[in-house]
Amino acid sequence: MDPILTVSNLTKHFKQQQVLNGISFDVHRGEILCILGPNGAGKSTTINIMTGALAGSGGEITYKGKPVDRQLRQYKQALGIVPQDITLYEELSPEKNIAFFASLYGLHGKNLKKAVDDALVFAGLEQRRHDKVKTFSGGMKRRLNIACAVAHHPEIVIMDEPTVGIDPQSRNHILDSIKKLRNDGMTVIYTTHYMEEVEVIASRIIILDKGTIIAEGTTESLKESVSAERQYTIEVEENGKIPEAKFYTIEGIKSVHLEGNTVRISSVRGVENLDRIIALFTENNERIRNITSEKASLETVFLKLTGRTLRD
């Protein structure tokens, strides 16, 4: 499938500081692409260039195979932009806010009314449609901000940390809404400081650090790429019947730790040996209560790649 957007060798510098170092990536139709990176990595700069709010110093962005700068009006019509800062008219109602922003994209009459009604339902604000926005909680404002950006049903929705400073209920509503956008055929580009959000919504992840893409892939592929081992935790009825040395006769076993009725085994990733491990317990009349297999978390991936936490 051809990408809907292609970023090629994008650079940006401010005075003597190089912020983006020739990054390149594709955005595929219908995916949720999450861009991660510690503070100062270049995430917001990348987003701002992609929305047209900032000019790049070099490189090119293409939309459906054609340079954006040759079809700027068409490209901007295809975008829905959710900025980090809430941009709403607080003295107006949700209905009037959505109507105003949707009208900027050419909607009017019955089409505008339907778009407003659908966006209010999408944001869960249909019962508050006539209230002034200034009476809303932070989470409600965030949801309305997104509704204003997607009322015209854009092809591409660009979101820059849309869940900052909101309550868990509103965050969950927004994450569910983002998946709904994808199911409705939209493409979402998303930056966040919250790893758990990425775990829930990402089709694919790009990790930026110091203006360079240092990793790209699905959540699972990134976890696999940094973890050379798989951890098994096995709980048994009564431990002590199996000499530790016997475990090391199984291919791939790197370490074994016995803790009461729990056996922790580290094994080389890629060597499928769980059946032999289970067989060893069975042969020695050890009854297994529970087995868990632990993989690297996305947080672990990020720390190994960047040496920093996401908020550093």
PDB file of C-alpha atoms in Angstrom:
ATOM      1  CA  MET A   1       0.000   0.000   0.000  1.00  0.00           C
ATOM      2  CA  ASP A   2       1.340   3.435  -0.924  1.00  0.00           C
ATOM      3  CA  PRO A   3       1.847   5.754   2.088  1.00  0.00           C
ATOM      4  CA  ILE A   4      -0.532   8.670   2.471  1.00  0.00           C
ATOM      5  CA  LEU A   5       2.367  10.807   3.756  1.00  0.00           C
ATOM      6  CA  THR A   6       6.119  10.514   3.226  1.00  0.00           C
ATOM      7  CA  VAL A   7       8.681  12.520   5.167  1.00  0.00           C
ATOM      8  CA  SER A   8      12.036  12.543   3.379  1.00  0.00           C
ATOM      9  CA  ASN A   9      15.330  13.768   4.847  1.00  0.00           C
ATOM     10  CA  LEU A  10      13.616  16.418   6.975  1.00  0.00           C
ATOM     11  CA  THR A  11      15.972  18.840   8.717  1.00  0.00           C
ATOM     12  CA  LYS A  12      15.466  21.835  10.954  1.00  0.00           C
ATOM     13  CA  HIS A  13      17.862  24.178  12.674  1.00  0.00           C
ATOM     14  CA  PHE A  14      17.334  27.230  14.832  1.00  0.00           C
ATOM     15  CA  LYS A  15      20.336  29.553  14.613  1.00  0.00           C
ATOM     16  CA  GLN A  16      23.262  27.263  15.487  1.00  0.00           C
ATOM     17  CA  GLN A  17      21.170  24.409  16.905  1.00  0.00           C
ATOM     18  CA  GLN A  18      20.300  21.417  14.737  1.00  0.00           C
ATOM     19  CA  VAL A  19      16.914  20.099  15.868  1.00  0.00           C
ATOM     20  CA  LEU A  20      16.141  17.526  13.150  1.00  0.00           C
ATOM     21  CA  ASN A  21      18.921  15.591  11.444  1.00  0.00           C
ATOM     22  CA  GLY A  22      17.445  14.410   8.155  1.00  0.00           C
ATOM     23  CA  ILE A  23      14.657  12.136   9.406  1.00  0.00           C
ATOM     24  CA  SER A  24      12.639  10.018   6.968  1.00  0.00           C
ATOM     25  CA  PHE A  25       9.513   7.923   7.512  1.00  0.00           C
ATOM     26  CA  ASP A  26       6.200   6.956   5.913  1.00  0.00           C
ATOM     27  CA  VAL A  27       2.699   7.313   7.311  1.00  0.00           C
ATOM     28  CA  HIS A  28       0.340   4.593   6.100  1.00  0.00           C
ATOM     29  CA  ARG A  29      -3.362   5.085   5.515  1.00  0.00           C
ATOM     30  CA  GLY A  30      -5.510   3.953   8.437  1.00  0.00           C
ATOM     31  CA  GLU A  31      -2.747   3.547  11.002  1.00  0.00           C
ATOM     32  CA  ILE A  32      -2.154   5.164  14.395  1.00  0.00           C
ATOM     33  CA  LEU A  33       1.479   6.259  14.284  1.00  0.00           C
ATOM     34  CA  CYS A  34       2.858   7.258  17.686  1.00  0.00           C
ATOM     35  CA  ILE A  35       5.953   9.437  17.843  1.00  0.00           C
ATOM     36  CA  LEU A  36       7.872   9.127  21.113  1.00  0.00           C
ATOM     37  CA  GLY A  37      10.946  10.858  22.437  1.00  0.00           C
ATOM     38  CA  PRO A  38      12.326  12.606  25.517  1.00  0.00           C
ATOM     39  CA  ASN A  39      11.959  16.349  25.815  1.00  0.00           C
ATOM     40  CA  GLY A  40      14.041  18.071  23.161  1.00  0.00           C
ATOM     41  CA  ALA A  41      14.023  15.053  20.840  1.00  0.00           C
ATOM     42  CA  GLY A  42      12.319  16.954  18.011  1.00  0.00           C
ATOM     43  CA  LYS A  43       8.758  15.606  18.301  1.00  0.00           C
ATOM     44  CA  SER A  44       6.915  18.924  18.386  1.00  0.00           C
ATOM     45  CA  THR A  45       9.180  20.371  15.680  1.00  0.00           C
ATOM     46  CA  THR A  46       8.352  17.418  13.432  1.00  0.00           C
ATOM     47  CA  ILE A  47       4.626  17.798  14.118  1.00  0.00           C
ATOM     48  CA  ASN A  48       4.702  21.549  13.511  1.00  0.00           C
ATOM     49  CA  ILE A  49       6.425  21.088  10.152  1.00  0.00           C
ATOM     50  CA  MET A  50       3.943  18.381   9.170  1.00  0.00           C
ATOM     51  CA  THR A  51       0.997  20.663   9.955  1.00  0.00           C
ATOM     52  CA  GLY A  52       2.513  23.554   8.005  1.00  0.00           C
ATOM     53  CA  ALA A  53       2.859  25.722  11.115  1.00  0.00           C
ATOM     54  CA  LEU A  54       6.656  25.693  10.773  1.00  0.00           C
ATOM     55  CA  ALA A  55       8.935  25.580   7.755  1.00  0.00           C
ATOM     56  CA  GLY A  56      11.627  22.935   7.586  1.00  0.00           C
ATOM     57  CA  SER A  57      15.233  23.812   6.817  1.00  0.00           C
ATOM     58  CA  GLY A  58      15.535  20.998   4.301  1.00  0.00           C
ATOM     59  CA  GLY A  59      13.899  17.828   3.048  1.00  0.00           C
ATOM     60  CA  GLU A  60      10.400  17.228   1.724  1.00  0.00           C
ATOM     61  CA  ILE A  61       6.958  16.021   2.757  1.00  0.00           C
ATOM     62  CA  THR A  62       4.718  14.428   0.160  1.00  0.00           C
ATOM     63  CA  TYR A  63       0.973  13.838   0.392  1.00  0.00           C
ATOM     64  CA  LYS A  64      -0.339  11.040  -1.829  1.00  0.00           C
ATOM     65  CA  GLY A  65       2.911  11.112  -3.768  1.00  0.00           C
ATOM     66  CA  LYS A  66       3.021  14.851  -4.488  1.00  0.00           C
ATOM     67  CA  PRO A  67       5.033  17.503  -2.614  1.00  0.00           C
ATOM     68  CA  VAL A  68       2.915  19.269  -0.005  1.00  0.00           C
ATOM     69  CA  ASP A  69       4.184  22.708  -0.988  1.00  0.00           C
ATOM     70  CA  ARG A  70       2.672  22.225  -4.477  1.00  0.00           C
ATOM     71  CA  GLN A  71      -0.790  21.388  -3.106  1.00  0.00           C
ATOM     72  CA  LEU A  72      -0.836  23.198   0.215  1.00  0.00           C
ATOM     73  CA  ARG A  73      -4.529  24.075   0.172  1.00  0.00           C
ATOM     74  CA  GLN A  74      -5.597  20.512  -0.638  1.00  0.00           C
ATOM     75  CA  TYR A  75      -3.234  19.126   1.997  1.00  0.00           C
ATOM     76  CA  LYS A  76      -4.508  21.420   4.757  1.00  0.00           C
ATOM     77  CA  GLN A  77      -8.095  20.494   3.863  1.00  0.00           C
ATOM     78  CA  ALA A  78      -7.158  16.884   4.537  1.00  0.00           C
ATOM     79  CA  LEU A  79      -5.790  17.641   8.023  1.00  0.00           C
ATOM     80  CA  GLY A  80      -7.382  17.758  11.444  1.00  0.00           C
ATOM     81  CA  ILE A  81      -5.018  19.293  13.997  1.00  0.00           C
ATOM     82  CA  VAL A  82      -5.247  18.836  17.771  1.00  0.00           C
ATOM     83  CA  PRO A  83      -2.610  21.102  19.321  1.00  0.00           C
ATOM     84  CA  GLN A  84      -1.005  20.653  22.724  1.00  0.00           C
ATOM     85  CA  ASP A  85      -2.717  23.821  23.984  1.00  0.00           C
ATOM     86  CA  ILE A  86      -6.496  23.917  24.036  1.00  0.00           C
ATOM     87  CA  THR A  87      -7.874  26.299  21.393  1.00  0.00           C
ATOM     88  CA  LEU A  88     -11.528  27.007  22.116  1.00  0.00           C
ATOM     89  CA  TYR A  89     -13.796  30.016  22.502  1.00  0.00           C
ATOM     90  CA  GLU A  90     -14.756  29.700  26.169  1.00  0.00           C
ATOM     91  CA  GLU A  91     -17.677  32.130  26.047  1.00  0.00           C
ATOM     92  CA  LEU A  92     -19.327  30.050  23.335  1.00  0.00           C
ATOM     93  CA  SER A  93     -21.076  26.674  23.524  1.00  0.00           C
ATOM     94  CA  PRO A  94     -19.595  23.385  22.238  1.00  0.00           C
ATOM     95  CA  GLU A  95     -22.107  23.508  19.387  1.00  0.00           C
ATOM     96  CA  LYS A  96     -20.933  26.946  18.244  1.00  0.00           C
ATOM     97  CA  ASN A  97     -17.254  26.062  18.665  1.00  0.00           C
ATOM     98  CA  ILE A  98     -17.562  22.991  16.475  1.00  0.00           C
ATOM     99  CA  ALA A  99     -19.684  24.839  13.919  1.00  0.00           C
ATOM    100  CA  PHE A 100     -17.090  27.595  13.649  1.00  0.00           C
ATOM    101  CA  PHE A 101     -14.105  25.294  13.111  1.00  0.00           C
ATOM    102  CA  ALA A 102     -16.004  22.981  10.723  1.00  0.00           C
ATOM    103  CA  SER A 103     -17.148  25.970   8.657  1.00  0.00           C
ATOM    104  CA  LEU A 104     -13.497  26.867   8.037  1.00  0.00           C
ATOM    105  CA  TYR A 105     -13.308  23.669   5.979  1.00  0.00           C
ATOM    106  CA  GLY A 106     -16.269  24.651   3.815  1.00  0.00           C
ATOM    107  CA  LEU A 107     -19.100  22.856   5.606  1.00  0.00           C
ATOM    108  CA  HIS A 108     -22.435  24.668   5.678  1.00  0.00           C
ATOM    109  CA  GLY A 109     -26.170  24.073   5.851  1.00  0.00           C
ATOM    110  CA  LYS A 110     -27.353  20.532   6.504  1.00  0.00           C
ATOM    111  CA  ASN A 111     -23.846  19.124   6.162  1.00  0.00           C
ATOM    112  CA  LEU A 112     -22.576  21.469   8.864  1.00  0.00           C
ATOM    113  CA  LYS A 113     -25.457  20.634  11.208  1.00  0.00           C
ATOM    114  CA  LYS A 114     -24.866  16.910  10.806  1.00  0.00           C
ATOM    115  CA  ALA A 115     -21.135  17.342  11.348  1.00  0.00           C
ATOM    116  CA  VAL A 116     -21.779  19.276  14.567  1.00  0.00           C
ATOM    117  CA  ASP A 117     -24.279  16.702  15.851  1.00  0.00           C
ATOM    118  CA  ASP A 118     -21.921  13.804  15.073  1.00  0.00           C
ATOM    119  CA  ALA A 119     -18.955  15.563  16.683  1.00  0.00           C
ATOM    120  CA  LEU A 120     -20.897  16.238  19.882  1.00  0.00           C
ATOM    121  CA  VAL A 121     -21.823  12.562  20.137  1.00  0.00           C
ATOM    122  CA  PHE A 122     -18.207  11.624  19.394  1.00  0.00           C
ATOM    123  CA  ALA A 123     -17.032  13.813  22.297  1.00  0.00           C
ATOM    124  CA  GLY A 124     -19.804  12.663  24.639  1.00  0.00           C
ATOM    125  CA  LEU A 125     -21.022  16.250  24.998  1.00  0.00           C
ATOM    126  CA  GLU A 126     -24.425  16.157  23.307  1.00  0.00           C
ATOM    127  CA  GLN A 127     -26.168  16.866  26.662  1.00  0.00           C
ATOM    128  CA  ARG A 128     -23.979  19.956  27.205  1.00  0.00           C
ATOM    129  CA  ARG A 129     -24.196  21.337  23.690  1.00  0.00           C
ATOM    130  CA  HIS A 130     -25.626  24.715  24.748  1.00  0.00           C
ATOM    131  CA  ASP A 131     -23.515  25.323  27.868  1.00  0.00           C
ATOM    132  CA  LYS A 132     -20.597  27.729  27.855  1.00  0.00           C
ATOM    133  CA  VAL A 133     -17.210  26.047  27.476  1.00  0.00           C
ATOM    134  CA  LYS A 134     -15.803  28.031  30.419  1.00  0.00           C
ATOM    135  CA  THR A 135     -17.946  25.859  32.743  1.00  0.00           C
ATOM    136  CA  PHE A 136     -16.301  22.646  31.508  1.00  0.00           C
ATOM    137  CA  SER A 137     -13.630  20.541  33.201  1.00  0.00           C
ATOM    138  CA  GLY A 138     -10.204  20.158  31.621  1.00  0.00           C
ATOM    139  CA  GLY A 139     -11.097  16.711  30.318  1.00  0.00           C
ATOM    140  CA  MET A 140     -14.299  17.953  28.684  1.00  0.00           C
ATOM    141  CA  LYS A 141     -12.380  20.770  26.997  1.00  0.00           C
ATOM    142  CA  ARG A 142      -9.817  18.281  25.660  1.00  0.00           C
ATOM    143  CA  ARG A 143     -12.595  16.133  24.216  1.00  0.00           C
ATOM    144  CA  LEU A 144     -14.233  19.166  22.629  1.00  0.00           C
ATOM    145  CA  ASN A 145     -10.887  20.285  21.221  1.00  0.00           C
ATOM    146  CA  ILE A 146     -10.586  16.941  19.425  1.00  0.00           C
ATOM    147  CA  ALA A 147     -14.208  17.114  18.229  1.00  0.00           C
ATOM    148  CA  CYS A 148     -13.515  20.518  16.642  1.00  0.00           C
ATOM    149  CA  ALA A 149     -10.521  19.056  14.802  1.00  0.00           C
ATOM    150  CA  VAL A 150     -12.326  16.031  13.354  1.00  0.00           C
ATOM    151  CA  ALA A 151     -15.835  17.365  12.629  1.00  0.00           C
ATOM    152  CA  HIS A 152     -15.013  17.776   8.925  1.00  0.00           C
ATOM    153  CA  HIS A 153     -13.856  14.122   8.831  1.00  0.00           C
ATOM    154  CA  PRO A 154     -10.234  14.733   7.775  1.00  0.00           C
ATOM    155  CA  GLU A 155      -8.082  12.060   6.195  1.00  0.00           C
ATOM    156  CA  ILE A 156      -5.217  12.704   8.613  1.00  0.00           C
ATOM    157  CA  VAL A 157      -5.521  13.719  12.279  1.00  0.00           C
ATOM    158  CA  ILE A 158      -2.366  15.086  13.935  1.00  0.00           C
ATOM    159  CA  MET A 159      -2.460  15.118  17.741  1.00  0.00           C
ATOM    160  CA  ASP A 160       0.237  16.677  19.903  1.00  0.00           C
ATOM    161  CA  GLU A 161      -0.114  15.352  23.474  1.00  0.00           C
ATOM    162  CA  PRO A 162      -3.921  15.654  23.605  1.00  0.00           C
ATOM    163  CA  THR A 163      -4.336  14.047  27.050  1.00  0.00           C
ATOM    164  CA  VAL A 164      -2.024  16.226  29.147  1.00  0.00           C
ATOM    165  CA  GLY A 165      -3.435  17.098  32.566  1.00  0.00           C
ATOM    166  CA  ILE A 166      -6.803  15.349  32.387  1.00  0.00           C
ATOM    167  CA  ASP A 167      -8.645  12.831  34.530  1.00  0.00           C
ATOM    168  CA  PRO A 168      -8.409   9.062  33.829  1.00  0.00           C
ATOM    169  CA  GLN A 169     -12.036   8.823  32.662  1.00  0.00           C
ATOM    170  CA  SER A 170     -11.544  11.509  30.008  1.00  0.00           C
ATOM    171  CA  ARG A 171      -8.220   9.953  28.975  1.00  0.00           C
ATOM    172  CA  ASN A 172      -9.888   6.583  28.434  1.00  0.00           C
ATOM    173  CA  HIS A 173     -12.671   8.255  26.451  1.00  0.00           C
ATOM    174  CA  ILE A 174     -10.114   9.988  24.233  1.00  0.00           C
ATOM    175  CA  LEU A 175      -8.126   6.785  23.635  1.00  0.00           C
ATOM    176  CA  ASP A 176     -11.305   4.943  22.670  1.00  0.00           C
ATOM    177  CA  SER A 177     -12.203   7.867  20.386  1.00  0.00           C
ATOM    178  CA  ILE A 178      -8.820   7.678  18.661  1.00  0.00           C
ATOM    179  CA  LYS A 179      -9.371   4.012  17.855  1.00  0.00           C
ATOM    180  CA  LYS A 180     -12.802   4.943  16.524  1.00  0.00           C
ATOM    181  CA  LEU A 181     -11.206   7.534  14.217  1.00  0.00           C
ATOM    182  CA  ARG A 182      -9.012   4.801  12.766  1.00  0.00           C
ATOM    183  CA  ASN A 183     -12.002   2.486  12.380  1.00  0.00           C
ATOM    184  CA  ASP A 184     -13.764   5.302  10.504  1.00  0.00           C
ATOM    185  CA  GLY A 185     -10.901   5.397   7.997  1.00  0.00           C
ATOM    186  CA  MET A 186      -8.809   8.253   9.358  1.00  0.00           C
ATOM    187  CA  THR A 187      -5.053   8.173   9.810  1.00  0.00           C
ATOM    188  CA  VAL A 188      -3.763   9.365  13.191  1.00  0.00           C
ATOM    189  CA  ILE A 189      -0.315  10.771  14.015  1.00  0.00           C
ATOM    190  CA  TYR A 190       0.061  11.010  17.782  1.00  0.00           C
ATOM    191  CA  THR A 191       2.659  12.253  20.251  1.00  0.00           C
ATOM    192  CA  THR A 192       2.433  11.584  23.973  1.00  0.00           C
ATOM    193  CA  HIS A 193       4.403  11.382  27.208  1.00  0.00           C
ATOM    194  CA  TYR A 194       2.398   8.396  28.427  1.00  0.00           C
ATOM    195  CA  MET A 195       3.729   4.926  27.579  1.00  0.00           C
ATOM    196  CA  GLU A 196       0.478   3.236  28.576  1.00  0.00           C
ATOM    197  CA  GLU A 197      -1.366   5.193  25.893  1.00  0.00           C
ATOM    198  CA  VAL A 198       1.014   3.939  23.226  1.00  0.00           C
ATOM    199  CA  GLU A 199       0.525   0.349  24.404  1.00  0.00           C
ATOM    200  CA  VAL A 200      -3.239   0.775  23.944  1.00  0.00           C
ATOM    201  CA  ILE A 201      -3.525   2.580  20.602  1.00  0.00           C
ATOM    202  CA  ALA A 202      -0.331   2.383  18.502  1.00  0.00           C
ATOM    203  CA  SER A 203      -0.261   0.547  15.191  1.00  0.00           C
ATOM    204  CA  ARG A 204       3.374   1.591  14.820  1.00  0.00           C
ATOM    205  CA  ILE A 205       5.911   3.611  16.820  1.00  0.00           C
ATOM    206  CA  ILE A 206       8.749   5.943  15.893  1.00  0.00           C
ATOM    207  CA  ILE A 207      11.258   6.827  18.614  1.00  0.00           C
ATOM    208  CA  LEU A 208      13.104  10.100  18.189  1.00  0.00           C
ATOM    209  CA  ASP A 209      16.171  11.170  20.149  1.00  0.00           C
ATOM    210  CA  LYS A 210      18.307  14.251  19.527  1.00  0.00           C
ATOM    211  CA  GLY A 211      16.636  14.880  16.187  1.00  0.00           C
ATOM    212  CA  THR A 212      17.268  11.378  14.849  1.00  0.00           C
ATOM    213  CA  ILE A 213      14.998   8.335  14.437  1.00  0.00           C
ATOM    214  CA  ILE A 214      16.623   5.629  16.554  1.00  0.00           C
ATOM    215  CA  ALA A 215      13.914   2.963  16.282  1.00  0.00           C
ATOM    216  CA  GLU A 216      10.744   2.230  14.334  1.00  0.00           C
ATOM    217  CA  GLY A 217       8.257  -0.636  14.401  1.00  0.00           C
ATOM    218  CA  THR A 218       5.268  -2.136  16.190  1.00  0.00           C
ATOM    219  CA  THR A 219       5.187  -2.327  19.964  1.00  0.00           C
ATOM    220  CA  GLU A 220       5.973  -6.033  19.855  1.00  0.00           C
ATOM    221  CA  SER A 221       8.784  -5.760  17.315  1.00  0.00           C
ATOM    222  CA  LEU A 222      10.472  -3.021  19.343  1.00  0.00           C
ATOM    223  CA  LYS A 223      10.241  -5.136  22.486  1.00  0.00           C
ATOM    224  CA  GLU A 224      11.731  -8.077  20.639  1.00  0.00           C
ATOM    225  CA  SER A 225      14.562  -5.972  19.245  1.00  0.00           C
ATOM    226  CA  VAL A 226      15.970  -4.950  22.632  1.00  0.00           C
ATOM    227  CA  SER A 227      15.383  -8.102  24.596  1.00  0.00           C
ATOM    228  CA  ALA A 228      17.688 -11.022  23.915  1.00  0.00           C
ATOM    229  CA  GLU A 229      16.138 -13.096  26.686  1.00  0.00           C
ATOM    230  CA  ARG A 230      12.739 -14.368  27.771  1.00  0.00           C
ATOM    231  CA  GLN A 231      11.880 -14.727  31.441  1.00  0.00           C
ATOM    232  CA  TYR A 232       9.747 -17.612  32.736  1.00  0.00           C
ATOM    233  CA  THR A 233       8.305 -17.629  36.245  1.00  0.00           C
ATOM    234  CA  ILE A 234       7.056 -21.063  37.277  1.00  0.00           C
ATOM    235  CA  GLU A 235       5.160 -21.692  40.524  1.00  0.00           C
ATOM    236  CA  VAL A 236       5.133 -25.303  41.748  1.00  0.00           C
ATOM    237  CA  GLU A 237       3.457 -27.245  44.559  1.00  0.00           C
ATOM    238  CA  GLU A 238       6.756 -28.267  46.203  1.00  0.00           C
ATOM    239  CA  ASN A 239      10.148 -27.125  44.993  1.00  0.00           C
ATOM    240  CA  GLY A 240      13.450 -28.919  45.530  1.00  0.00           C
ATOM    241  CA  LYS A 241      12.978 -32.155  43.639  1.00  0.00           C
ATOM    242  CA  ILE A 242      14.932 -31.048  40.567  1.00  0.00           C
ATOM    243  CA  PRO A 243      18.690 -30.388  40.810  1.00  0.00           C
ATOM    244  CA  GLU A 244      19.503 -26.985  39.356  1.00  0.00           C
ATOM    245  CA  ALA A 245      22.078 -28.499  36.999  1.00  0.00           C
ATOM    246  CA  LYS A 246      19.324 -30.401  35.171  1.00  0.00           C
ATOM    247  CA  PHE A 247      17.805 -27.166  33.894  1.00  0.00           C
ATOM    248  CA  TYR A 248      21.037 -26.289  32.118  1.00  0.00           C
ATOM    249  CA  THR A 249      20.804 -29.463  30.020  1.00  0.00           C
ATOM    250  CA  ILE A 250      17.924 -27.748  28.161  1.00  0.00           C
ATOM    251  CA  GLU A 251      18.997 -25.728  25.148  1.00  0.00           C
ATOM    252  CA  GLY A 252      18.792 -21.953  25.609  1.00  0.00           C
ATOM    253  CA  ILE A 253      18.658 -21.819  29.417  1.00  0.00           C
ATOM    254  CA  LYS A 254      20.944 -19.032  30.669  1.00  0.00           C
ATOM    255  CA  SER A 255      20.126 -18.801  34.371  1.00  0.00           C
ATOM    256  CA  VAL A 256      17.939 -20.430  37.006  1.00  0.00           C
ATOM    257  CA  HIS A 257      16.922 -18.940  40.369  1.00  0.00           C
ATOM    258  CA  LEU A 258      15.030 -20.959  42.979  1.00  0.00           C
ATOM    259  CA  GLU A 259      12.970 -18.919  45.455  1.00  0.00           C
ATOM    260  CA  GLY A 260      10.757 -21.035  47.674  1.00  0.00           C
ATOM    261  CA  ASN A 261       8.102 -22.589  45.449  1.00  0.00           C
ATOM    262  CA  THR A 262       9.010 -20.316  42.533  1.00  0.00           C
ATOM    263  CA  VAL A 263      11.532 -21.044  39.790  1.00  0.00           C
ATOM    264  CA  ARG A 264      12.723 -18.113  37.677  1.00  0.00           C
ATOM    265  CA  ILE A 265      14.308 -19.105  34.393  1.00  0.00           C
ATOM    266  CA  SER A 266      16.065 -16.862  31.878  1.00  0.00           C
ATOM    267  CA  SER A 267      16.206 -18.295  28.364  1.00  0.00           C
ATOM    268  CA  VAL A 268      17.624 -17.137  25.033  1.00  0.00           C
ATOM    269  CA  ARG A 269      14.865 -15.536  22.974  1.00  0.00           C
ATOM    270  CA  GLY A 270      14.132 -17.472  19.815  1.00  0.00           C
ATOM    271  CA  VAL A 271      14.854 -20.880  21.339  1.00  0.00           C
ATOM    272  CA  GLU A 272      11.500 -22.598  21.843  1.00  0.00           C
ATOM    273  CA  ASN A 273      12.106 -24.687  24.930  1.00  0.00           C
ATOM    274  CA  LEU A 274       9.083 -24.210  27.178  1.00  0.00           C
ATOM    275  CA  ASP A 275       7.786 -27.694  26.342  1.00  0.00           C
ATOM    276  CA  ARG A 276      11.078 -29.229  27.537  1.00  0.00           C
ATOM    277  CA  ILE A 277      11.016 -27.154  30.714  1.00  0.00           C
ATOM    278  CA  ILE A 278       7.475 -28.358  31.496  1.00  0.00           C
ATOM    279  CA  ALA A 279       8.521 -31.939  30.700  1.00  0.00           C
ATOM    280  CA  LEU A 280      11.390 -31.693  33.200  1.00  0.00           C
ATOM    281  CA  PHE A 281       8.962 -30.793  35.981  1.00  0.00           C
ATOM    282  CA  THR A 282       6.575 -33.576  34.954  1.00  0.00           C
ATOM    283  CA  GLU A 283       9.330 -36.192  34.838  1.00  0.00           C
ATOM    284  CA  ASN A 284      10.333 -35.247  38.387  1.00  0.00           C
ATOM    285  CA  ASN A 285       6.765 -35.300  39.717  1.00  0.00           C
ATOM    286  CA  GLU A 286       6.691 -31.536  40.292  1.00  0.00           C
ATOM    287  CA  ARG A 287       3.151 -30.179  39.956  1.00  0.00           C
ATOM    288  CA  ILE A 288       3.036 -26.797  38.248  1.00  0.00           C
ATOM    289  CA  ARG A 289       0.567 -24.239  39.607  1.00  0.00           C
ATOM    290  CA  ASN A 290       1.228 -21.382  37.224  1.00  0.00           C
ATOM    291  CA  ILE A 291       3.568 -20.276  34.418  1.00  0.00           C
ATOM    292  CA  THR A 292       4.087 -16.717  33.244  1.00  0.00           C
ATOM    293  CA  SER A 293       6.302 -15.431  30.458  1.00  0.00           C
ATOM    294  CA  GLU A 294       7.617 -11.900  30.886  1.00  0.00           C
ATOM    295  CA  LYS A 295       8.623  -9.654  27.984  1.00  0.00           C
ATOM    296  CA  ALA A 296      10.304  -6.277  27.909  1.00  0.00           C
ATOM    297  CA  SER A 297       7.937  -3.373  28.508  1.00  0.00           C
ATOM    298  CA  LEU A 298       7.800  -0.362  26.211  1.00  0.00           C
ATOM    299  CA  GLU A 299       9.347   1.638  29.051  1.00  0.00           C
ATOM    300  CA  THR A 300      12.267  -0.815  29.073  1.00  0.00           C
ATOM    301  CA  VAL A 301      12.661  -0.425  25.315  1.00  0.00           C
ATOM    302  CA  PHE A 302      12.758   3.347  25.620  1.00  0.00           C
ATOM    303  CA  LEU A 303      15.302   3.337  28.434  1.00  0.00           C
ATOM    304  CA  LYS A 304      17.590   0.931  26.603  1.00  0.00           C
ATOM    305  CA  LEU A 305      17.475   2.950  23.385  1.00  0.00           C
ATOM    306  CA  THR A 306      17.754   6.466  24.807  1.00  0.00           C
ATOM    307  CA  GLY A 307      19.194   5.959  28.286  1.00  0.00           C
ATOM    308  CA  ARG A 308      16.526   8.333  29.569  1.00  0.00           C
ATOM    309  CA  THR A 309      12.924   8.325  30.732  1.00  0.00           C
ATOM    310  CA  LEU A 310      10.326   9.758  28.375  1.00  0.00           C
ATOM    311  CA  ARG A 311      10.013  12.995  30.353  1.00  0.00           C
ATOM    312  CA  ASP A 312      13.756  13.723  30.667  1.00  0.00           C
TER     313      ASP A 312
END
